[in-house]
GROMACS .gro file of C-alpha atoms in nm:
model
  332
    1UNK     CA    1  -0.693   0.555  -6.715
    2UNK     CA    2  -0.628   0.643  -6.343
    3UNK     CA    3  -0.503   0.388  -6.088
    4UNK     CA    4  -0.848   0.386  -5.908
    5UNK     CA    5  -1.014   0.301  -6.229
    6UNK     CA    6  -0.770   0.008  -6.291
    7UNK     CA    7  -0.869  -0.159  -5.957
    8UNK     CA    8  -1.086  -0.459  -6.019
    9UNK     CA    9  -1.445  -0.480  -5.876
   10UNK     CA   10  -1.326  -0.761  -5.646
   11UNK     CA   11  -1.091  -0.523  -5.455
   12UNK     CA   12  -1.377  -0.272  -5.396
   13UNK     CA   13  -1.593  -0.550  -5.261
   14UNK     CA   14  -1.317  -0.661  -5.015
   15UNK     CA   15  -1.281  -0.300  -4.905
   16UNK     CA   16  -1.654  -0.275  -4.854
   17UNK     CA   17  -1.670  -0.599  -4.642
   18UNK     CA   18  -1.364  -0.489  -4.437
   19UNK     CA   19  -1.541  -0.157  -4.356
   20UNK     CA   20  -1.855  -0.343  -4.270
   21UNK     CA   21  -1.665  -0.586  -4.043
   22UNK     CA   22  -1.497  -0.298  -3.860
   23UNK     CA   23  -1.834  -0.123  -3.814
   24UNK     CA   24  -1.986  -0.435  -3.673
   25UNK     CA   25  -1.688  -0.486  -3.449
   26UNK     CA   26  -1.703  -0.133  -3.322
   27UNK     CA   27  -2.076  -0.172  -3.262
   28UNK     CA   28  -2.021  -0.487  -3.058
   29UNK     CA   29  -1.748  -0.311  -2.862
   30UNK     CA   30  -1.977  -0.007  -2.803
   31UNK     CA   31  -2.259  -0.228  -2.689
   32UNK     CA   32  -2.026  -0.419  -2.446
   33UNK     CA   33  -1.883  -0.089  -2.315
   34UNK     CA   34  -2.228   0.052  -2.231
   35UNK     CA   35  -2.346  -0.279  -2.092
   36UNK     CA   36  -2.052  -0.289  -1.857
   37UNK     CA   37  -2.105   0.072  -1.754
   38UNK     CA   38  -2.468   0.000  -1.668
   39UNK     CA   39  -2.370  -0.322  -1.481
   40UNK     CA   40  -2.116  -0.130  -1.268
   41UNK     CA   41  -2.387   0.128  -1.174
   42UNK     CA   42  -2.651  -0.131  -1.094
   43UNK     CA   43  -2.413  -0.361  -0.897
   44UNK     CA   44  -2.277  -0.071  -0.696
   45UNK     CA   45  -2.624   0.053  -0.611
   46UNK     CA   46  -2.718  -0.304  -0.514
   47UNK     CA   47  -2.425  -0.349  -0.288
   48UNK     CA   48  -2.475  -0.018  -0.119
   49UNK     CA   49  -2.845  -0.091  -0.067
   50UNK     CA   50  -2.760  -0.430   0.089
   51UNK     CA   51  -2.514  -0.278   0.320
   52UNK     CA   52  -2.757  -0.001   0.426
   53UNK     CA   53  -3.022  -0.267   0.479
   54UNK     CA   54  -2.797  -0.440   0.730
   55UNK     CA   55  -2.761  -0.141   0.962
   56UNK     CA   56  -2.452   0.000   0.789
   57UNK     CA   57  -2.436   0.328   0.614
   58UNK     CA   58  -2.232   0.321   0.291
   59UNK     CA   59  -2.210   0.556  -0.001
   60UNK     CA   60  -2.033   0.629  -0.330
   61UNK     CA   61  -2.170   0.967  -0.387
   62UNK     CA   62  -2.257   1.073  -0.749
   63UNK     CA   63  -2.122   0.759  -0.909
   64UNK     CA   64  -2.038   0.818  -1.277
   65UNK     CA   65  -1.892   0.597  -1.546
   66UNK     CA   66  -1.721   0.760  -1.836
   67UNK     CA   67  -1.428   0.744  -2.076
   68UNK     CA   68  -1.599   0.599  -2.389
   69UNK     CA   69  -1.455   0.489  -2.624
   70UNK     CA   70  -1.077   0.467  -2.533
   71UNK     CA   71  -1.100   0.417  -2.157
   72UNK     CA   72  -1.327   0.304  -1.878
   73UNK     CA   73  -1.346   0.542  -1.581
   74UNK     CA   74  -1.537   0.526  -1.248
   75UNK     CA   75  -1.561   0.820  -1.015
   76UNK     CA   76  -1.732   0.918  -0.687
   77UNK     CA   77  -1.742   1.251  -0.524
   78UNK     CA   78  -1.666   1.083  -0.193
   79UNK     CA   79  -1.666   0.738  -0.018
   80UNK     CA   80  -1.814   0.659   0.313
   81UNK     CA   81  -1.869   0.353   0.534
   82UNK     CA   82  -2.010   0.350   0.883
   83UNK     CA   83  -2.099   0.065   1.111
   84UNK     CA   84  -2.225   0.195   1.449
   85UNK     CA   85  -2.262  -0.155   1.594
   86UNK     CA   86  -1.893  -0.218   1.556
   87UNK     CA   87  -1.790   0.146   1.602
   88UNK     CA   88  -1.613   0.151   1.263
   89UNK     CA   89  -1.625   0.447   1.026
   90UNK     CA   90  -1.416   0.533   0.725
   91UNK     CA   91  -1.460   0.822   0.478
   92UNK     CA   92  -1.251   0.987   0.213
   93UNK     CA   93  -1.268   1.245  -0.071
   94UNK     CA   94  -1.323   1.167  -0.438
   95UNK     CA   95  -1.218   0.849  -0.609
   96UNK     CA   96  -1.122   0.833  -0.977
   97UNK     CA   97  -1.039   0.490  -1.117
   98UNK     CA   98  -0.941   0.447  -1.482
   99UNK     CA   99  -0.830   0.164  -1.711
  100UNK     CA  100  -0.725   0.236  -2.075
  101UNK     CA  101  -0.840   0.000  -2.347
  102UNK     CA  102  -0.476  -0.046  -2.452
  103UNK     CA  103  -0.382  -0.148  -2.099
  104UNK     CA  104  -0.705  -0.319  -1.981
  105UNK     CA  105  -0.521  -0.524  -1.719
  106UNK     CA  106  -0.349  -0.226  -1.555
  107UNK     CA  107  -0.610   0.000  -1.384
  108UNK     CA  108  -0.496   0.288  -1.169
  109UNK     CA  109  -0.686   0.510  -0.924
  110UNK     CA  110  -0.649   0.849  -0.765
  111UNK     CA  111  -0.793   0.914  -0.418
  112UNK     CA  112  -0.833   1.252  -0.260
  113UNK     CA  113  -0.816   1.315   0.108
  114UNK     CA  114  -0.881   1.343   0.382
  115UNK     CA  115  -0.915   0.989   0.505
  116UNK     CA  116  -1.096   0.985   0.838
  117UNK     CA  117  -1.109   0.668   1.030
  118UNK     CA  118  -1.268   0.540   1.355
  119UNK     CA  119  -1.177   0.188   1.492
  120UNK     CA  120  -1.237   0.028   1.837
  121UNK     CA  121  -0.948   0.089   2.076
  122UNK     CA  122  -0.791   0.367   1.851
  123UNK     CA  123  -0.814   0.741   1.849
  124UNK     CA  124  -1.002   0.880   1.546
  125UNK     CA  125  -0.752   0.968   1.277
  126UNK     CA  126  -0.741   1.231   1.003
  127UNK     CA  127  -0.487   1.138   0.729
  128UNK     CA  128  -0.426   1.371   0.436
  129UNK     CA  129  -0.203   1.395   0.134
  130UNK     CA  130  -0.123   1.607  -0.165
  131UNK     CA  131  -0.139   1.318  -0.421
  132UNK     CA  132  -0.224   0.951  -0.378
  133UNK     CA  133  -0.235   0.698  -0.655
  134UNK     CA  134  -0.287   0.324  -0.661
  135UNK     CA  135  -0.226   0.084  -0.949
  136UNK     CA  136  -0.286  -0.285  -1.006
  137UNK     CA  137  -0.140  -0.535  -1.255
  138UNK     CA  138  -0.426  -0.781  -1.292
  139UNK     CA  139  -0.363  -1.154  -1.333
  140UNK     CA  140  -0.530  -1.484  -1.245
  141UNK     CA  141  -0.591  -1.600  -0.980
  142UNK     CA  142  -0.420  -1.310  -0.798
  143UNK     CA  143  -0.298  -0.964  -0.908
  144UNK     CA  144   0.060  -0.969  -1.024
  145UNK     CA  145   0.121  -0.644  -0.841
  146UNK     CA  146  -0.053  -0.385  -0.623
  147UNK     CA  147   0.114  -0.042  -0.579
  148UNK     CA  148   0.043   0.261  -0.370
  149UNK     CA  149   0.235   0.588  -0.380
  150UNK     CA  150   0.170   0.918  -0.181
  151UNK     CA  151   0.320   1.259  -0.172
  152UNK     CA  152   0.281   1.518   0.108
  153UNK     CA  153   0.147   1.261   0.351
  154UNK     CA  154   0.041   1.368   0.706
  155UNK     CA  155  -0.163   1.235   0.996
  156UNK     CA  156  -0.326   1.370   1.305
  157UNK     CA  157  -0.588   1.274   1.563
  158UNK     CA  158  -0.950   1.371   1.480
  159UNK     CA  159  -1.125   1.437   1.816
  160UNK     CA  160  -1.504   1.435   1.817
  161UNK     CA  161  -1.521   1.631   2.148
  162UNK     CA  162  -1.404   1.963   2.018
  163UNK     CA  163  -1.052   1.927   2.177
  164UNK     CA  164  -0.741   2.022   1.968
  165UNK     CA  165  -0.603   1.749   1.740
  166UNK     CA  166  -0.260   1.609   1.800
  167UNK     CA  167  -0.020   1.612   1.509
  168UNK     CA  168   0.124   1.259   1.457
  169UNK     CA  169   0.349   1.252   1.151
  170UNK     CA  170   0.428   1.395   0.811
  171UNK     CA  171   0.632   1.243   0.523
  172UNK     CA  172   0.748   1.388   0.187
  173UNK     CA  173   0.678   1.066   0.004
  174UNK     CA  174   0.567   0.712   0.088
  175UNK     CA  175   0.529   0.416  -0.150
  176UNK     CA  176   0.460   0.047  -0.125
  177UNK     CA  177   0.420  -0.255  -0.349
  178UNK     CA  178   0.278  -0.604  -0.291
  179UNK     CA  179   0.335  -0.887  -0.531
  180UNK     CA  180   0.273  -1.271  -0.483
  181UNK     CA  181   0.564  -1.501  -0.540
  182UNK     CA  182   0.424  -1.857  -0.541
  183UNK     CA  183   0.252  -1.895  -0.203
  184UNK     CA  184   0.453  -1.606  -0.051
  185UNK     CA  185   0.389  -1.235  -0.081
  186UNK     CA  186   0.666  -0.981  -0.129
  187UNK     CA  187   0.656  -0.628   0.000
  188UNK     CA  188   0.886  -0.349  -0.118
  189UNK     CA  189   0.838   0.009   0.024
  190UNK     CA  190   1.008   0.326   0.108
  191UNK     CA  191   0.940   0.672   0.268
  192UNK     CA  192   1.139   1.000   0.275
  193UNK     CA  193   1.142   1.293   0.515
  194UNK     CA  194   0.933   1.119   0.782
  195UNK     CA  195   0.892   1.357   1.075
  196UNK     CA  196   0.721   1.219   1.394
  197UNK     CA  197   0.573   1.492   1.619
  198UNK     CA  198   0.715   1.468   1.973
  199UNK     CA  199   0.367   1.495   2.122
  200UNK     CA  200   0.282   1.166   1.951
  201UNK     CA  201   0.581   0.983   2.129
  202UNK     CA  202   0.566   1.122   2.473
  203UNK     CA  203   0.786   1.423   2.395
  204UNK     CA  204   1.072   1.227   2.253
  205UNK     CA  205   1.260   1.386   1.962
  206UNK     CA  206   1.356   1.217   1.637
  207UNK     CA  207   1.519   1.385   1.334
  208UNK     CA  208   1.365   1.351   0.982
  209UNK     CA  209   1.404   0.989   0.868
  210UNK     CA  210   1.426   0.806   0.542
  211UNK     CA  211   1.353   0.433   0.517
  212UNK     CA  212   1.305   0.140   0.282
  213UNK     CA  213   1.221  -0.228   0.309
  214UNK     CA  214   1.218  -0.547   0.111
  215UNK     CA  215   1.031  -0.821   0.300
  216UNK     CA  216   0.869  -1.156   0.210
  217UNK     CA  217   0.570  -1.288   0.410
  218UNK     CA  218   0.600  -1.666   0.402
  219UNK     CA  219   0.274  -1.838   0.303
  220UNK     CA  220   0.117  -1.496   0.260
  221UNK     CA  221  -0.144  -1.596   0.001
  222UNK     CA  222  -0.308  -1.838   0.242
  223UNK     CA  223  -0.295  -1.588   0.526
  224UNK     CA  224  -0.483  -1.331   0.324
  225UNK     CA  225  -0.743  -1.584   0.215
  226UNK     CA  226  -0.804  -1.703   0.568
  227UNK     CA  227  -0.779  -1.342   0.710
  228UNK     CA  228  -0.545  -1.451   0.991
  229UNK     CA  229  -0.550  -1.214   1.281
  230UNK     CA  230  -0.267  -1.360   1.487
  231UNK     CA  231   0.106  -1.334   1.437
  232UNK     CA  232   0.155  -1.679   1.582
  233UNK     CA  233   0.275  -1.935   1.335
  234UNK     CA  234   0.383  -1.664   1.082
  235UNK     CA  235   0.725  -1.604   0.940
  236UNK     CA  236   0.897  -1.333   0.729
  237UNK     CA  237   1.222  -1.311   0.554
  238UNK     CA  238   1.380  -0.960   0.570
  239UNK     CA  239   1.594  -0.902   0.271
  240UNK     CA  240   1.661  -0.555   0.399
  241UNK     CA  241   1.510  -0.292   0.631
  242UNK     CA  242   1.693   0.036   0.619
  243UNK     CA  243   1.642   0.344   0.838
  244UNK     CA  244   1.868   0.650   0.802
  245UNK     CA  245   1.904   1.016   0.894
  246UNK     CA  246   2.192   1.204   0.755
  247UNK     CA  247   2.506   0.984   0.787
  248UNK     CA  248   2.343   0.760   1.055
  249UNK     CA  249   2.204   0.439   0.910
  250UNK     CA  250   2.077   0.109   1.055
  251UNK     CA  251   2.028  -0.186   0.820
  252UNK     CA  252   1.863  -0.516   0.919
  253UNK     CA  253   1.834  -0.845   0.728
  254UNK     CA  254   1.748  -1.213   0.813
  255UNK     CA  255   1.458  -1.443   0.887
  256UNK     CA  256   1.205  -1.397   1.171
  257UNK     CA  257   0.938  -1.637   1.280
  258UNK     CA  258   0.679  -1.667   1.562
  259UNK     CA  259   0.602  -2.007   1.704
  260UNK     CA  260   0.253  -2.138   1.788
  261UNK     CA  261   0.304  -2.027   2.147
  262UNK     CA  262   0.400  -1.675   2.046
  263UNK     CA  263   0.769  -1.699   2.102
  264UNK     CA  264   0.996  -1.519   1.851
  265UNK     CA  265   1.296  -1.682   1.672
  266UNK     CA  266   1.521  -1.467   1.460
  267UNK     CA  267   1.868  -1.477   1.305
  268UNK     CA  268   1.932  -1.115   1.202
  269UNK     CA  269   2.234  -0.921   1.088
  270UNK     CA  270   2.244  -0.553   1.194
  271UNK     CA  271   2.479  -0.319   1.016
  272UNK     CA  272   2.547   0.039   1.129
  273UNK     CA  273   2.679   0.341   0.938
  274UNK     CA  274   2.844   0.611   1.159
  275UNK     CA  275   2.772   0.456   1.503
  276UNK     CA  276   2.839   0.784   1.680
  277UNK     CA  277   2.567   0.956   1.480
  278UNK     CA  278   2.328   0.661   1.548
  279UNK     CA  279   2.403   0.688   1.917
  280UNK     CA  280   2.331   1.064   1.915
  281UNK     CA  281   1.984   1.000   1.763
  282UNK     CA  282   1.900   0.711   2.005
  283UNK     CA  283   2.031   0.921   2.300
  284UNK     CA  284   1.797   1.212   2.217
  285UNK     CA  285   1.501   0.969   2.158
  286UNK     CA  286   1.570   0.768   2.479
  287UNK     CA  287   1.729   1.022   2.716
  288UNK     CA  288   1.682   0.798   3.020
  289UNK     CA  289   1.918   0.542   2.850
  290UNK     CA  290   2.162   0.803   2.698
  291UNK     CA  291   2.467   0.710   2.901
  292UNK     CA  292   2.433   0.329   2.834
  293UNK     CA  293   2.369   0.401   2.463
  294UNK     CA  294   2.682   0.624   2.433
  295UNK     CA  295   2.894   0.366   2.621
  296UNK     CA  296   2.780   0.075   2.402
  297UNK     CA  297   2.808   0.254   2.078
  298UNK     CA  298   3.152   0.384   2.171
  299UNK     CA  299   3.264   0.025   2.178
  300UNK     CA  300   3.106  -0.042   1.841
  301UNK     CA  301   3.289   0.261   1.696
  302UNK     CA  302   3.613   0.075   1.767
  303UNK     CA  303   3.507  -0.175   1.502
  304UNK     CA  304   3.513   0.092   1.233
  305UNK     CA  305   3.260   0.324   1.079
  306UNK     CA  306   3.036   0.035   0.937
  307UNK     CA  307   3.032  -0.233   1.193
  308UNK     CA  308   2.806  -0.538   1.166
  309UNK     CA  309   2.675  -0.767   1.443
  310UNK     CA  310   2.434  -1.061   1.478
  311UNK     CA  311   2.111  -1.030   1.660
  312UNK     CA  312   1.973  -1.367   1.759
  313UNK     CA  313   1.648  -1.446   1.925
  314UNK     CA  314   1.593  -1.810   2.039
  315UNK     CA  315   1.252  -1.881   2.187
  316UNK     CA  316   1.214  -1.516   2.289
  317UNK     CA  317   1.564  -1.484   2.438
  318UNK     CA  318   1.764  -1.212   2.258
  319UNK     CA  319   2.133  -1.150   2.232
  320UNK     CA  320   2.335  -0.903   2.035
  321UNK     CA  321   2.661  -1.074   1.957
  322UNK     CA  322   2.770  -1.216   2.290
  323UNK     CA  323   2.565  -0.957   2.490
  324UNK     CA  324   2.246  -1.088   2.635
  325UNK     CA  325   1.953  -0.843   2.590
  326UNK     CA  326   1.679  -1.024   2.787
  327UNK     CA  327   1.362  -1.193   2.705
  328UNK     CA  328   1.083  -1.080   2.471
  329UNK     CA  329   0.730  -1.150   2.577
  330UNK     CA  330   0.517  -1.387   2.366
  331UNK     CA  331   0.323  -1.204   2.090
  332UNK     CA  332  -0.050  -1.252   2.011
   0.00000   0.00000   0.00000
């Protein structure tokens, strides 16, 4: 007698009911997947129709939902938003957003350029990239993390009158991450090989720059909810802001706040690496102050190759160590 013939009828019944349960479960999952796909299509069409009915032109061209059964993917050939009343327009290339069933709370998206923008008081912009990806770690009531990373980033003006565009900047990589911490919001970001075109800064010349930052916006969650548009009453804690080119490096850390009347208070520590190299960069960028910069940094070089000094701002009055720097105008 074989082993299969030795199995009791009860075992075969259990196997049958297990298979039936899995089939029902898969059927429920499939019905839910297709219901959600249809809901996404209908709600998107409804939102676009409502916007268009209010004098705004919006589109998610050729919206498709795919990925069944192991993922859920949403794609559009291009995105567009235009509000002529407010003179606001934004458009981009294709959007592909995906969440895998095994990581349902970690969706990610890829957006293709160019991003073209028009806002009041600003020149129209054309921003492009080789690769741009965004990811979210979902949680309740706020996402645990929102990340954005780009490669081959560049920007230029986008004139509508036929004149030549002005190159603004390019960067090898750029990345940023936002994450709530209680009522505060933390930001960590970096960029590499940032080149700013001289035409964008009145002919001033800067070398390629690398930078990174770790900053906490105090009470940032409430600020986002209320959509605050003023810096007054806001505060940030700078863990580190770092800007470098070759051996030249400037690092800043400390708290900064803006009072209700717009006056800045700060207690910062500035650290330099290779002061002579920093002076050379600043002298080329601000030629009208080159002699003063070289004189000041020559004194700093006497403190070593990595001098540190406090930068204090009290009610808008700034001083670097014991050297008064003047008064900073109130901010909006």
